[in-house]
XYZ file of C-alpha atoms in Angstrom:
630
model
C -6.604 28.544 -10.834
C -4.865 29.086 -14.169
C -2.360 31.913 -14.083
C -1.037 31.870 -17.638
C -0.728 35.526 -18.538
C -1.924 35.360 -22.145
C -5.124 33.354 -21.621
C -7.438 36.368 -22.050
C -5.748 37.242 -25.376
C -5.431 33.858 -27.018
C -8.071 31.692 -25.389
C -5.505 28.928 -24.973
C -3.452 27.543 -22.118
C -0.506 25.242 -21.875
C -1.459 21.602 -21.713
C 0.289 21.298 -18.333
C -1.770 24.180 -16.922
C -4.942 22.425 -18.038
C -3.688 19.210 -16.456
C -2.882 20.909 -13.141
C -6.335 22.535 -13.113
C -8.071 19.211 -13.772
C -6.149 17.491 -10.974
C -7.318 20.169 -8.557
C -10.884 19.901 -9.860
C -10.772 16.169 -9.157
C -9.917 16.832 -5.506
C -6.205 16.069 -5.751
C -4.297 18.060 -3.133
C -0.753 16.698 -3.551
C 1.381 15.527 -6.452
C 4.404 13.438 -5.460
C 7.440 12.841 -7.598
C 10.979 13.682 -8.625
C 11.682 16.423 -11.169
C 13.662 16.334 -14.397
C 13.902 18.018 -17.775
C 11.029 16.114 -19.324
C 8.545 16.712 -16.481
C 9.623 20.164 -15.291
C 6.816 21.942 -17.147
C 4.194 20.077 -15.126
C 5.933 21.026 -11.885
C 5.968 24.632 -13.086
C 2.220 24.479 -13.772
C 1.475 22.960 -10.377
C 3.527 25.658 -8.678
C 1.817 28.448 -10.628
C -1.652 27.029 -10.092
C -1.209 26.747 -6.339
C -4.146 24.409 -5.702
C -2.060 21.208 -5.820
C 1.022 20.917 -3.630
C 4.085 19.457 -5.321
C 6.152 17.209 -3.062
C 9.615 16.228 -4.294
C 10.806 12.839 -3.035
C 14.324 11.469 -2.953
C 13.483 8.483 -5.200
C 10.677 7.712 -7.629
C 9.758 4.467 -5.856
C 9.082 6.427 -2.707
C 7.184 9.042 -4.696
C 4.818 6.281 -5.837
C 4.447 4.987 -2.299
C 3.688 8.520 -1.102
C 0.851 8.631 -3.598
C -0.137 5.129 -2.470
C -0.268 6.129 1.203
C -2.186 9.270 0.238
C -4.756 7.154 -1.644
C -5.139 4.494 1.059
C -5.803 7.023 3.813
C -8.026 9.452 1.890
C -9.723 7.151 -0.645
C -8.818 9.778 -3.248
C -6.744 9.388 -6.375
C -3.003 9.449 -5.657
C -0.847 11.239 -8.240
C 2.840 10.751 -8.999
C 4.950 12.515 -11.616
C 8.382 11.537 -12.894
C 10.702 12.294 -15.749
C 11.809 9.966 -18.517
C 14.480 7.275 -18.531
C 15.700 6.077 -15.159
C 13.124 8.197 -13.367
C 10.316 6.514 -15.248
C 11.726 3.050 -14.703
C 12.066 3.678 -10.962
C 8.273 3.933 -10.824
C 7.801 0.285 -11.769
C 8.020 -1.478 -8.365
C 5.753 1.087 -6.702
C 3.157 0.874 -9.467
C 3.344 -2.920 -9.286
C 2.440 -2.739 -5.585
C -0.486 -0.430 -6.329
C -1.653 -2.726 -9.122
C -1.528 -5.840 -6.957
C -3.133 -4.079 -3.964
C -5.818 -2.316 -6.034
C -4.747 1.241 -5.115
C -5.993 4.020 -7.452
C -3.053 6.044 -8.748
C -2.347 8.290 -11.714
C 1.258 8.291 -12.961
C 2.264 11.223 -15.177
C 5.487 10.262 -16.913
C 7.581 12.682 -18.953
C 9.035 11.645 -22.302
C 11.528 13.275 -24.715
C 10.084 15.623 -27.380
C 8.255 13.782 -30.144
C 10.513 15.212 -32.872
C 13.484 13.458 -31.256
C 11.846 10.033 -30.968
C 13.722 7.366 -32.849
C 16.663 9.713 -33.543
C 18.870 8.979 -30.572
C 17.043 11.132 -28.069
C 18.369 11.025 -24.537
C 16.195 8.602 -22.533
C 14.133 7.657 -25.609
C 11.457 5.089 -24.708
C 9.155 5.651 -27.688
C 9.689 2.209 -29.194
C 11.173 3.836 -32.279
C 14.738 3.609 -33.584
C 15.362 0.390 -31.642
C 14.487 2.032 -28.322
C 12.234 0.103 -25.995
C 8.640 1.187 -25.513
C 7.725 2.588 -22.096
C 4.104 1.757 -22.807
C 4.990 -1.914 -23.002
C 6.720 -1.645 -19.620
C 3.830 0.033 -17.832
C 0.901 -1.756 -19.496
C 1.141 -4.984 -17.421
C 1.111 -3.019 -14.147
C -1.601 -0.505 -15.010
C -5.342 -0.475 -15.622
C -4.880 2.089 -18.382
C -1.753 3.273 -20.180
C -1.677 5.823 -22.979
C 0.872 7.933 -24.798
C -0.509 11.451 -25.248
C 0.408 12.205 -28.842
C -0.832 15.804 -28.882
C -2.123 18.323 -26.394
C -5.813 18.138 -27.323
C -5.941 14.370 -26.847
C -5.257 14.876 -23.145
C -8.789 16.262 -22.816
C -10.057 12.826 -23.848
C -7.469 10.630 -22.201
C -7.216 12.217 -18.744
C -10.785 11.425 -17.627
C -10.467 7.926 -19.069
C -7.283 7.361 -17.080
C -8.833 8.698 -13.866
C -11.933 6.575 -14.309
C -9.887 3.439 -15.012
C -7.809 3.953 -11.864
C -10.934 4.202 -9.687
C -13.001 1.446 -11.307
C -12.888 -2.071 -9.848
C -10.422 -3.603 -9.972
C -8.702 -0.360 -9.034
C -5.078 0.346 -9.784
C -2.635 2.668 -11.515
C -3.291 4.541 -14.738
C -0.303 5.862 -16.698
C -0.101 8.777 -19.108
C 3.140 9.215 -21.074
C 3.683 12.926 -21.779
C 6.288 14.053 -24.358
C 7.890 17.358 -23.421
C 6.719 19.265 -26.493
C 3.167 18.044 -25.911
C 3.309 19.317 -22.340
C 4.361 22.739 -23.641
C 1.773 22.871 -26.420
C -1.331 24.985 -26.040
C -4.912 23.787 -25.984
C -8.070 25.786 -26.452
C -10.069 26.599 -23.363
C -13.556 25.049 -23.279
C -16.145 27.207 -25.059
C -13.687 28.938 -27.396
C -14.787 29.148 -31.029
C -11.427 29.567 -32.690
C -10.018 26.650 -34.684
C -8.065 24.071 -32.744
C -4.291 24.566 -32.569
C -2.248 23.251 -35.425
C -1.365 19.619 -35.053
C -2.711 16.145 -35.521
C -6.255 15.244 -34.582
C -6.731 14.318 -30.925
C -5.612 10.741 -30.658
C -4.086 8.774 -27.869
C -2.709 5.302 -28.094
C -4.080 3.484 -25.087
C -1.910 0.527 -24.255
C -4.360 -1.629 -22.436
C -6.375 -4.790 -22.777
C -10.074 -4.930 -23.559
C -11.092 -5.665 -19.994
C -9.115 -2.718 -18.678
C -10.509 -0.338 -21.284
C -14.076 -1.436 -20.678
C -13.593 -0.928 -16.955
C -12.459 2.622 -17.545
C -15.635 3.826 -19.251
C -18.455 2.266 -21.304
C -17.199 2.067 -24.847
C -15.441 -0.205 -27.274
C -12.019 -0.955 -28.632
C -11.282 -0.435 -32.295
C -12.140 -3.580 -34.193
C -9.110 -5.781 -34.612
C -6.935 -3.862 -32.169
C -4.525 -5.871 -30.095
C -4.349 -5.299 -26.339
C -0.972 -3.598 -26.773
C -2.210 -1.139 -29.423
C -5.824 -0.534 -28.449
C -7.357 2.810 -29.340
C -10.259 3.988 -27.230
C -13.473 4.765 -29.137
C -15.897 5.216 -26.238
C -17.484 8.481 -25.188
C -15.435 10.908 -23.147
C -16.894 11.323 -19.648
C -17.795 14.812 -18.552
C -15.513 16.039 -15.790
C -13.748 13.796 -13.349
C -16.528 13.266 -10.752
C -16.842 10.189 -8.555
C -15.667 6.769 -9.626
C -18.033 5.044 -12.069
C -20.744 3.019 -10.355
C -20.370 -0.741 -10.877
C -23.086 -2.891 -12.364
C -26.025 -3.905 -10.200
C -25.680 -6.997 -8.024
C -27.081 -10.270 -9.289
C -30.413 -10.820 -7.532
C -29.960 -14.579 -7.808
C -26.513 -14.398 -6.207
C -27.822 -12.190 -3.378
C -30.573 -14.727 -2.676
C -28.185 -17.703 -2.788
C -25.662 -16.102 -0.440
C -28.360 -14.932 1.958
C -29.914 -18.395 2.085
C -26.553 -19.990 2.897
C -25.903 -17.530 5.710
C -29.415 -17.839 7.163
C -28.943 -21.598 7.342
C -25.636 -21.383 9.217
C -25.544 -21.610 12.980
C -21.888 -20.532 13.288
C -20.071 -18.161 10.939
C -16.480 -16.960 10.764
C -16.013 -13.739 8.782
C -12.584 -13.059 7.326
C -12.447 -9.399 6.275
C -9.869 -7.875 3.958
C -8.470 -4.630 2.615
C -11.451 -4.245 0.301
C -13.515 -3.208 3.325
C -11.254 -0.199 3.870
C -11.120 0.637 0.162
C -14.934 0.634 0.004
C -15.333 2.448 3.346
C -17.557 -0.433 4.432
C -16.539 -0.912 8.070
C -19.985 0.003 9.416
C -21.701 -2.374 6.983
C -19.302 -5.169 7.967
C -19.998 -4.633 11.656
C -23.767 -4.700 11.140
C -23.614 -7.923 9.133
C -21.367 -9.601 11.728
C -23.847 -8.611 14.432
C -26.807 -10.028 12.529
C -24.937 -13.287 11.975
C -23.578 -13.573 15.511
C -20.248 -14.156 13.782
C -16.623 -14.102 14.791
C -14.564 -11.673 12.713
C -10.984 -12.253 11.634
C -8.960 -9.986 9.369
C -6.325 -10.552 6.717
C -2.773 -9.374 7.524
C -3.183 -6.229 5.412
C -6.559 -5.274 6.931
C -6.177 -5.126 10.714
C -7.999 -1.816 10.849
C -11.257 -2.892 9.163
C -12.735 -4.276 12.406
C -12.269 -3.128 15.995
C -9.433 -5.244 17.419
C -10.926 -4.867 20.926
C -14.418 -6.026 19.959
C -15.500 -9.315 21.633
C -16.152 -10.743 18.174
C -12.576 -10.157 17.016
C -10.913 -13.523 16.397
C -7.517 -12.256 15.276
C -5.434 -12.162 12.113
C -5.756 -14.943 9.552
C -2.825 -16.532 7.792
C 0.913 -16.901 8.217
C 1.364 -13.929 10.593
C -1.872 -14.594 12.397
C -3.428 -16.141 15.469
C -4.258 -19.791 16.145
C -7.718 -18.783 17.319
C -8.744 -18.057 13.727
C -8.123 -21.661 12.742
C -9.956 -22.908 15.841
C -12.977 -20.755 14.981
C -12.857 -21.916 11.361
C -13.023 -25.572 12.430
C -16.132 -24.753 14.483
C -17.836 -22.692 11.763
C -20.510 -23.905 9.352
C -19.668 -21.119 6.926
C -16.592 -18.972 6.294
C -17.670 -15.597 4.907
C -14.973 -13.661 3.036
C -15.634 -9.922 2.915
C -13.434 -7.658 0.802
C -10.769 -10.287 0.250
C -10.034 -12.999 -2.273
C -8.065 -14.772 0.476
C -4.558 -14.892 -1.022
C -1.904 -17.270 0.250
C -0.550 -15.101 3.079
C -4.091 -14.777 4.433
C -5.016 -18.463 4.172
C -1.701 -20.073 5.138
C -2.345 -22.649 7.851
C -6.100 -22.629 7.191
C -6.200 -24.851 4.111
C -7.409 -28.039 5.814
C -10.169 -26.268 7.710
C -11.251 -24.349 4.600
C -11.543 -27.597 2.672
C -14.265 -28.825 5.055
C -16.156 -25.512 5.396
C -18.619 -23.811 3.046
C -17.092 -20.575 1.760
C -19.067 -17.510 0.722
C -17.361 -14.406 -0.710
C -18.540 -10.806 -0.984
C -16.030 -8.854 -3.040
C -15.511 -7.044 -6.300
C -13.591 -10.057 -7.645
C -13.848 -13.834 -7.500
C -12.033 -15.501 -4.553
C -8.904 -17.615 -4.829
C -10.622 -20.486 -2.979
C -13.708 -22.443 -4.072
C -16.990 -21.029 -2.830
C -20.150 -19.091 -3.601
C -19.405 -15.543 -4.698
C -21.461 -12.373 -4.768
C -19.362 -10.105 -6.990
C -19.975 -6.365 -7.124
C -19.875 -3.195 -5.075
C -18.957 -4.302 -1.554
C -21.111 -1.837 0.363
C -24.127 -2.684 -1.772
C -23.475 -6.410 -1.272
C -23.154 -6.088 2.510
C -26.349 -4.056 2.751
C -28.296 -6.383 0.471
C -27.339 -9.483 2.438
C -27.834 -7.845 5.835
C -31.345 -6.746 4.850
C -32.268 -10.373 4.196
C -31.185 -11.611 7.618
C -33.113 -11.583 10.876
C -33.023 -8.164 12.501
C -31.077 -7.387 15.637
C -27.543 -8.381 16.676
C -26.683 -11.782 18.139
C -23.788 -12.622 20.423
C -21.017 -14.704 18.912
C -20.058 -18.077 20.434
C -17.400 -17.887 23.131
C -13.796 -17.989 21.983
C -10.402 -17.131 23.529
C -9.638 -14.282 21.141
C -6.325 -13.537 19.420
C -3.866 -15.156 21.821
C -0.355 -14.336 20.618
C 2.302 -16.903 19.800
C 4.910 -17.448 22.511
C 8.391 -17.314 20.985
C 11.665 -18.312 22.661
C 13.345 -15.625 24.740
C 15.892 -13.610 22.867
C 19.431 -13.723 24.260
C 20.833 -10.375 25.362
C 23.857 -10.015 23.089
C 24.298 -6.601 24.674
C 22.348 -4.564 27.177
C 20.352 -2.429 24.724
C 18.504 -5.243 22.945
C 14.717 -4.770 23.076
C 12.516 -7.807 22.278
C 9.857 -7.178 19.655
C 7.057 -7.966 22.094
C 8.232 -5.279 24.524
C 8.912 -2.774 21.772
C 5.484 -3.203 20.219
C 3.823 -2.970 23.628
C 5.539 0.413 23.984
C 4.259 1.438 20.554
C 0.736 0.357 21.528
C 0.919 2.404 24.731
C 1.936 5.552 22.853
C -0.126 5.182 19.667
C -2.892 7.813 19.307
C -6.307 6.320 18.525
C -6.580 8.328 15.306
C -3.030 7.640 14.113
C -2.176 5.842 10.908
C 0.301 2.937 11.050
C 2.393 1.725 8.108
C 4.213 -1.557 8.658
C 7.156 -2.644 6.515
C 8.335 -6.106 5.497
C 10.397 -8.695 7.380
C 10.561 -9.620 11.044
C 9.273 -6.177 12.021
C 6.231 -6.631 9.818
C 5.404 -10.132 11.004
C 5.743 -9.096 14.638
C 3.654 -5.936 14.259
C 0.858 -7.695 12.378
C 0.686 -10.352 15.076
C 1.204 -8.255 18.197
C 0.121 -4.643 17.614
C -3.620 -3.826 17.681
C -4.760 -1.408 15.010
C -5.680 2.118 16.131
C -9.442 2.509 16.482
C -9.745 5.425 14.076
C -6.736 5.172 11.779
C -5.370 2.978 9.029
C -3.074 -0.013 9.658
C -1.404 -0.608 6.295
C 0.828 -3.487 5.251
C 1.751 -3.493 1.555
C 1.453 -7.171 0.675
C 0.797 -6.755 -3.037
C 4.503 -6.991 -3.808
C 5.835 -6.858 -0.244
C 8.681 -4.530 -1.172
C 11.040 -3.366 1.560
C 11.099 0.357 2.221
C 7.495 0.989 1.118
C 6.524 2.582 4.422
C 8.883 5.555 4.377
C 7.177 7.160 1.417
C 3.701 5.848 2.198
C 3.756 7.195 5.734
C 4.801 10.641 4.502
C 2.050 10.674 1.878
C -0.545 9.708 4.472
C 0.656 12.290 6.994
C 0.692 15.132 4.474
C -2.734 14.159 3.152
C -4.499 13.843 6.503
C -2.430 15.903 8.935
C -2.593 13.026 11.417
C 0.305 11.545 13.358
C 1.517 8.605 11.278
C 3.765 5.824 12.539
C 6.221 4.057 10.243
C 7.441 0.728 11.648
C 10.371 -0.659 9.685
C 13.526 -2.671 10.018
C 17.036 -1.493 9.290
C 16.996 -3.270 5.919
C 13.992 -1.213 4.826
C 15.613 1.925 6.239
C 18.784 1.447 4.230
C 16.697 1.021 1.072
C 14.457 4.086 1.284
C 14.981 5.715 4.674
C 16.485 8.772 2.994
C 12.868 9.929 2.641
C 13.242 11.132 6.239
C 14.706 14.153 4.464
C 11.348 14.693 2.698
C 9.497 14.487 6.009
C 11.821 17.080 7.515
C 11.507 19.402 4.522
C 7.704 19.324 4.669
C 7.319 19.068 8.463
C 5.253 15.911 8.004
C 3.850 14.522 11.294
C 5.523 11.122 10.898
C 7.152 9.097 13.647
C 9.703 6.716 12.166
C 10.459 3.694 14.356
C 13.372 1.613 13.077
C 13.887 -1.837 14.595
C 17.590 -2.359 13.971
C 18.776 -5.957 14.110
C 21.727 -5.269 11.801
C 20.547 -7.924 9.407
C 18.069 -8.995 6.811
C 16.943 -11.157 9.685
C 14.050 -13.017 8.081
C 16.410 -14.058 5.290
C 19.060 -15.018 7.855
C 16.568 -17.162 9.784
C 15.450 -18.876 6.591
C 19.075 -19.628 5.812
C 19.579 -21.032 9.311
C 16.404 -23.097 9.475
C 16.012 -24.206 5.874
C 19.540 -24.234 4.437
C 21.692 -25.409 7.319
C 23.016 -22.030 8.448
C 26.123 -22.201 6.308
C 25.920 -18.556 5.182
C 26.025 -15.311 7.137
C 25.832 -12.782 4.304
C 22.503 -11.410 5.579
C 23.959 -10.500 9.006
C 25.897 -7.237 9.100
C 28.172 -5.233 11.345
C 26.493 -2.989 13.886
C 25.359 0.487 12.803
C 24.157 3.335 15.010
C 21.259 4.549 12.879
C 20.017 7.075 15.434
C 23.410 8.775 15.626
C 23.668 8.965 11.859
C 20.181 10.425 11.414
C 20.742 12.913 14.240
C 23.940 14.116 12.590
C 22.234 14.456 9.209
C 19.170 16.309 10.507
C 20.035 18.525 13.485
C 16.469 19.882 13.712
C 14.881 16.418 13.884
C 13.842 14.860 17.210
C 15.974 11.684 17.187
C 16.216 9.056 19.917
C 18.310 5.931 20.244
C 16.004 3.986 22.547
C 17.817 1.755 25.052
C 14.729 0.094 26.541
C 10.999 -0.293 25.975
C 10.379 2.457 28.528
C 12.777 4.773 26.736
C 11.022 3.964 23.459
C 7.573 4.768 24.871
C 8.785 8.074 26.286
C 10.289 9.063 22.941
C 7.095 8.166 21.096
C 4.921 10.154 23.503
C 7.202 13.146 23.066
C 6.975 12.816 19.299
C 3.179 12.775 19.491
C 3.208 16.264 20.951
C 5.222 17.778 18.115
C 3.978 19.159 14.827
C 6.630 17.575 12.612
C 8.568 14.328 12.248
C 10.314 12.295 14.934
C 12.743 9.406 14.628
C 13.445 6.543 17.022
C 15.804 3.620 16.495
C 16.210 0.638 18.803
C 18.361 -2.464 18.738
C 16.764 -5.883 18.251
C 18.173 -9.378 18.004
C 18.442 -10.892 14.501
C 18.059 -14.350 16.054
C 14.697 -13.573 17.638
C 12.114 -15.754 15.886
C 9.099 -13.720 14.750
C 5.499 -15.037 14.866
C 5.674 -16.279 11.287
C 4.039 -19.626 10.552
C 6.903 -21.209 8.541
C 9.243 -20.577 11.505
C 6.998 -21.914 14.262
C 8.136 -25.573 14.090
C 11.705 -24.397 14.622
C 10.700 -22.119 17.476
C 8.812 -24.930 19.195
C 11.601 -27.452 18.639
C 14.277 -25.109 19.860
C 12.619 -24.188 23.155
C 13.940 -21.599 25.508
C 16.968 -23.386 26.866
C 18.007 -24.856 23.553
C 17.551 -21.557 21.832
C 19.687 -19.727 24.364
C 22.478 -22.301 24.068
C 22.359 -22.131 20.289
C 22.481 -18.337 20.378
C 25.473 -18.308 22.733
C 27.428 -20.558 20.387
C 26.564 -18.374 17.402
C 27.472 -15.224 19.319
C 30.971 -16.544 20.047
C 31.420 -17.340 16.377
C 30.153 -13.892 15.432
C 32.636 -12.283 17.793
C 35.484 -14.162 16.204
C 34.363 -12.834 12.787
C 33.885 -9.299 14.178
C 30.268 -9.185 12.930
C 28.550 -9.213 16.285
C 24.824 -8.622 15.673
C 22.557 -6.256 17.594
């Protein structure tokens, strides 16, 4: 793969060529990022090597989310590269999402040349000369963070970083790469000549003891602080599969199995960890043995067949009342691949307090219970093997009945209610498509109303819940898998990072962007109305024609301004037949109340007639202010 012309003569290659080769050897097919002077050598190496495809995004946040979507749909390591200064800092929110959601990423971050550090270098983040230290910025949102001080140390640090990213708890690893170190030469394996001139291979790994130990068996230097820890463990050979976790506790397996055998009625709540571990089949077998209902967390709709008779619905604040009803009837609540964070347990607290909780996951749960911590697939198999053979039917239940929300007033003829719009999406969605759902009213409605495709991912980034995540993530997933990928986002998310449509067009990515335009940060506006008296309107905006703007910007792109649910479905079906991206925008009402638990008392109190009257009054006021919504 290396194409450096003088390799046969010198026996050395540029550090960046070695890095590009190792990424390819690890199975990485795409590197996402934004170029710049202090990372351009890596892009050059990737281009010359040819095995890894470099994808240039419009913004570093979206480059991280591209790598995130790549990782979530392939279960491979996602890679992002960015230059120093503002480019590096723009990585932070995306890496924070990956950290919180346990997504394995490798961030390769350019830095100014080492000789300039502390001497007023442009974009200096070395921590010298009163500059701030980039390592201190990235350490809290990474599983491993190291500054590569010389080219040879990369040989040691790269496999450690990759292993740390893929070891539970998974997350980002960060390597800070000064420009002169990227350009330096390292000796090819097996060469007998002395190592290149320079300091001995050392890398300052900015990480805590737990993170370092997770990366590879080894030890931290005695007396080292978490911020200045130097790795002293053995360097792993190659990049191979993720390190195998420790064996399950036999006592914990027995305890959990005994609890489940003694339960007559079980509710399983399954989370994103099932997808990360590729444990859907194991989950289904265990649910069958238990005769259990199965609910899913909001970020894990795809881990269990939404059309299965056992499916109880989505748990938590965007979920279905049936989950709570099943929980009240259950002897045991079994958490699988989830710690049950607040958004997944909202509304279930009272029922959980009276139910025995058992958790199978790589980490301890957030609620009290009996935990079997370790590899999820191993845990599911071990417990299933200790239960009576053969599937049992689950007790009867109504299934995930959706919340009825007040009718939305037609502020003009093109308004499409979320329920109708998402029914159109469901009708057009290929069974093997991936779906990425953004934040806000669009997200709450899609989680509640839209079944997950049977053979694709349904991703909601709830680690940080940042708006605009889906535009990059959907592109990364589509380029990685070649499958039609749907991005469902509101206009607020579009205006943050919708410029990545340009990236989809440039790379002919099979992404269908669906923008639900209510001309508002509508969830914020509803909170202001319901919880703060409705005295502000700064989250409701003047009307924009997003479809017209995108069509003008990208003449080759299939763009539709959908005027009805039928029009939307037709546009989506047409997009499915194409090889590249498609874009559809539709108008929604900012006053439509989404199926979001904190809003339900207001929806119920308002009622249809009251809601319509209230909306009419607000519409007249809006017209007087010339900020008519929708």
